[in-house]
Amino acid sequence: MLVEEEAFKAYSSENKNYITEIRNKQVKIGMTENQCSDAWGAHSRTLTNVAGYEKVFVNDGGKDLYFNKGVLKLIR
């Protein structure tokens, strides 16, 4: 994929703490919803207000991601 250099620099700067994980298709506690989607791609469905978490990304055949305030708190 071709990305304009300035857009790439901005993306890298915004995601500097997790850029290696995103490139390696890994998620890590503390990542945002967008960073997790960038790393793993689209999830199958989203649930809200589950077991004390505001949002859960459900992934068919994979692990589910639990978020509060837009930040990943649990991988299950």
PDB file of C-alpha atoms in Angstrom:
ATOM      1  CA  MET A   1       0.000   0.000   0.000  1.00  0.00           C
ATOM      2  CA  LEU A   2       1.311   3.423  -0.878  1.00  0.00           C
ATOM      3  CA  VAL A   3       0.922   6.059   1.792  1.00  0.00           C
ATOM      4  CA  GLU A   4       1.850   9.678   1.539  1.00  0.00           C
ATOM      5  CA  GLU A   5       4.998  10.334   3.576  1.00  0.00           C
ATOM      6  CA  GLU A   6       3.397  12.992   5.797  1.00  0.00           C
ATOM      7  CA  ALA A   7       0.428  10.719   6.551  1.00  0.00           C
ATOM      8  CA  PHE A   8       2.805   7.895   7.465  1.00  0.00           C
ATOM      9  CA  LYS A   9       4.815  10.177   9.765  1.00  0.00           C
ATOM     10  CA  ALA A  10       1.642  11.387  11.477  1.00  0.00           C
ATOM     11  CA  TYR A  11       0.365   7.807  11.920  1.00  0.00           C
ATOM     12  CA  SER A  12       3.737   6.659  13.271  1.00  0.00           C
ATOM     13  CA  SER A  13       3.846   9.565  15.706  1.00  0.00           C
ATOM     14  CA  GLU A  14       0.287   8.960  16.964  1.00  0.00           C
ATOM     15  CA  ASN A  15       0.967   5.242  17.453  1.00  0.00           C
ATOM     16  CA  LYS A  16       4.625   5.377  18.506  1.00  0.00           C
ATOM     17  CA  ASN A  17       4.118   3.294  21.661  1.00  0.00           C
ATOM     18  CA  TYR A  18       2.614   0.370  19.733  1.00  0.00           C
ATOM     19  CA  ILE A  19       3.884   0.681  16.143  1.00  0.00           C
ATOM     20  CA  THR A  20       5.948  -2.530  16.410  1.00  0.00           C
ATOM     21  CA  GLU A  21       2.957  -4.500  17.696  1.00  0.00           C
ATOM     22  CA  ILE A  22       0.703  -3.120  14.952  1.00  0.00           C
ATOM     23  CA  ARG A  23       3.250  -4.065  12.289  1.00  0.00           C
ATOM     24  CA  ASN A  24       3.554  -7.572  13.791  1.00  0.00           C
ATOM     25  CA  LYS A  25      -0.244  -8.011  13.972  1.00  0.00           C
ATOM     26  CA  GLN A  26      -0.236  -8.211  17.758  1.00  0.00           C
ATOM     27  CA  VAL A  27      -2.449  -6.541  20.343  1.00  0.00           C
ATOM     28  CA  LYS A  28      -1.321  -5.459  23.778  1.00  0.00           C
ATOM     29  CA  ILE A  29      -3.057  -4.188  26.901  1.00  0.00           C
ATOM     30  CA  GLY A  30      -3.217  -0.380  26.751  1.00  0.00           C
ATOM     31  CA  MET A  31      -3.803  -0.122  22.997  1.00  0.00           C
ATOM     32  CA  THR A  32      -6.775   1.879  21.713  1.00  0.00           C
ATOM     33  CA  GLU A  33      -9.674   0.361  19.784  1.00  0.00           C
ATOM     34  CA  ASN A  34      -8.265   1.777  16.534  1.00  0.00           C
ATOM     35  CA  GLN A  35      -4.784   0.409  17.208  1.00  0.00           C
ATOM     36  CA  CYS A  36      -6.235  -3.056  17.869  1.00  0.00           C
ATOM     37  CA  SER A  37      -8.226  -2.895  14.630  1.00  0.00           C
ATOM     38  CA  ASP A  38      -5.115  -1.799  12.740  1.00  0.00           C
ATOM     39  CA  ALA A  39      -3.195  -4.755  14.186  1.00  0.00           C
ATOM     40  CA  TRP A  40      -5.824  -7.494  13.838  1.00  0.00           C
ATOM     41  CA  GLY A  41      -8.196  -6.147  11.217  1.00  0.00           C
ATOM     42  CA  ALA A  42     -11.958  -5.959  11.526  1.00  0.00           C
ATOM     43  CA  HIS A  43     -13.645  -7.897  14.303  1.00  0.00           C
ATOM     44  CA  SER A  44     -16.762 -10.031  13.804  1.00  0.00           C
ATOM     45  CA  ARG A  45     -19.068  -8.048  16.080  1.00  0.00           C
ATOM     46  CA  THR A  46     -19.112  -5.610  18.971  1.00  0.00           C
ATOM     47  CA  LEU A  47     -20.860  -6.092  22.289  1.00  0.00           C
ATOM     48  CA  THR A  48     -21.494  -3.328  24.813  1.00  0.00           C
ATOM     49  CA  ASN A  49     -21.681  -3.347  28.601  1.00  0.00           C
ATOM     50  CA  VAL A  50     -20.410  -6.883  29.198  1.00  0.00           C
ATOM     51  CA  ALA A  51     -19.097  -7.948  32.617  1.00  0.00           C
ATOM     52  CA  GLY A  52     -18.036  -4.424  33.575  1.00  0.00           C
ATOM     53  CA  TYR A  53     -16.454  -3.588  30.214  1.00  0.00           C
ATOM     54  CA  GLU A  54     -17.899  -0.851  27.996  1.00  0.00           C
ATOM     55  CA  LYS A  55     -17.110  -2.617  24.718  1.00  0.00           C
ATOM     56  CA  VAL A  56     -15.998  -6.079  23.574  1.00  0.00           C
ATOM     57  CA  PHE A  57     -14.654  -6.858  20.108  1.00  0.00           C
ATOM     58  CA  VAL A  58     -15.643 -10.448  19.308  1.00  0.00           C
ATOM     59  CA  ASN A  59     -13.343 -12.250  16.884  1.00  0.00           C
ATOM     60  CA  ASP A  60     -14.507 -15.526  15.336  1.00  0.00           C
ATOM     61  CA  GLY A  61     -11.976 -18.240  16.096  1.00  0.00           C
ATOM     62  CA  GLY A  62      -9.742 -15.857  18.018  1.00  0.00           C
ATOM     63  CA  LYS A  63      -9.513 -13.977  21.263  1.00  0.00           C
ATOM     64  CA  ASP A  64     -11.976 -11.317  22.316  1.00  0.00           C
ATOM     65  CA  LEU A  65     -10.829  -7.826  23.275  1.00  0.00           C
ATOM     66  CA  TYR A  66     -12.366  -5.995  26.253  1.00  0.00           C
ATOM     67  CA  PHE A  67     -12.252  -2.190  26.424  1.00  0.00           C
ATOM     68  CA  ASN A  68     -13.043   0.566  28.891  1.00  0.00           C
ATOM     69  CA  LYS A  69     -12.868   4.202  27.811  1.00  0.00           C
ATOM     70  CA  GLY A  70     -11.496   3.118  24.416  1.00  0.00           C
ATOM     71  CA  VAL A  71      -8.448   1.354  25.911  1.00  0.00           C
ATOM     72  CA  LEU A  72      -7.802  -2.404  25.829  1.00  0.00           C
ATOM     73  CA  LYS A  73      -8.023  -3.836  29.340  1.00  0.00           C
ATOM     74  CA  LEU A  74      -8.379  -7.609  28.799  1.00  0.00           C
ATOM     75  CA  ILE A  75      -7.600 -10.163  26.090  1.00  0.00           C
ATOM     76  CA  ARG A  76      -9.578 -13.348  26.505  1.00  0.00           C
TER      77      ARG A  76
END
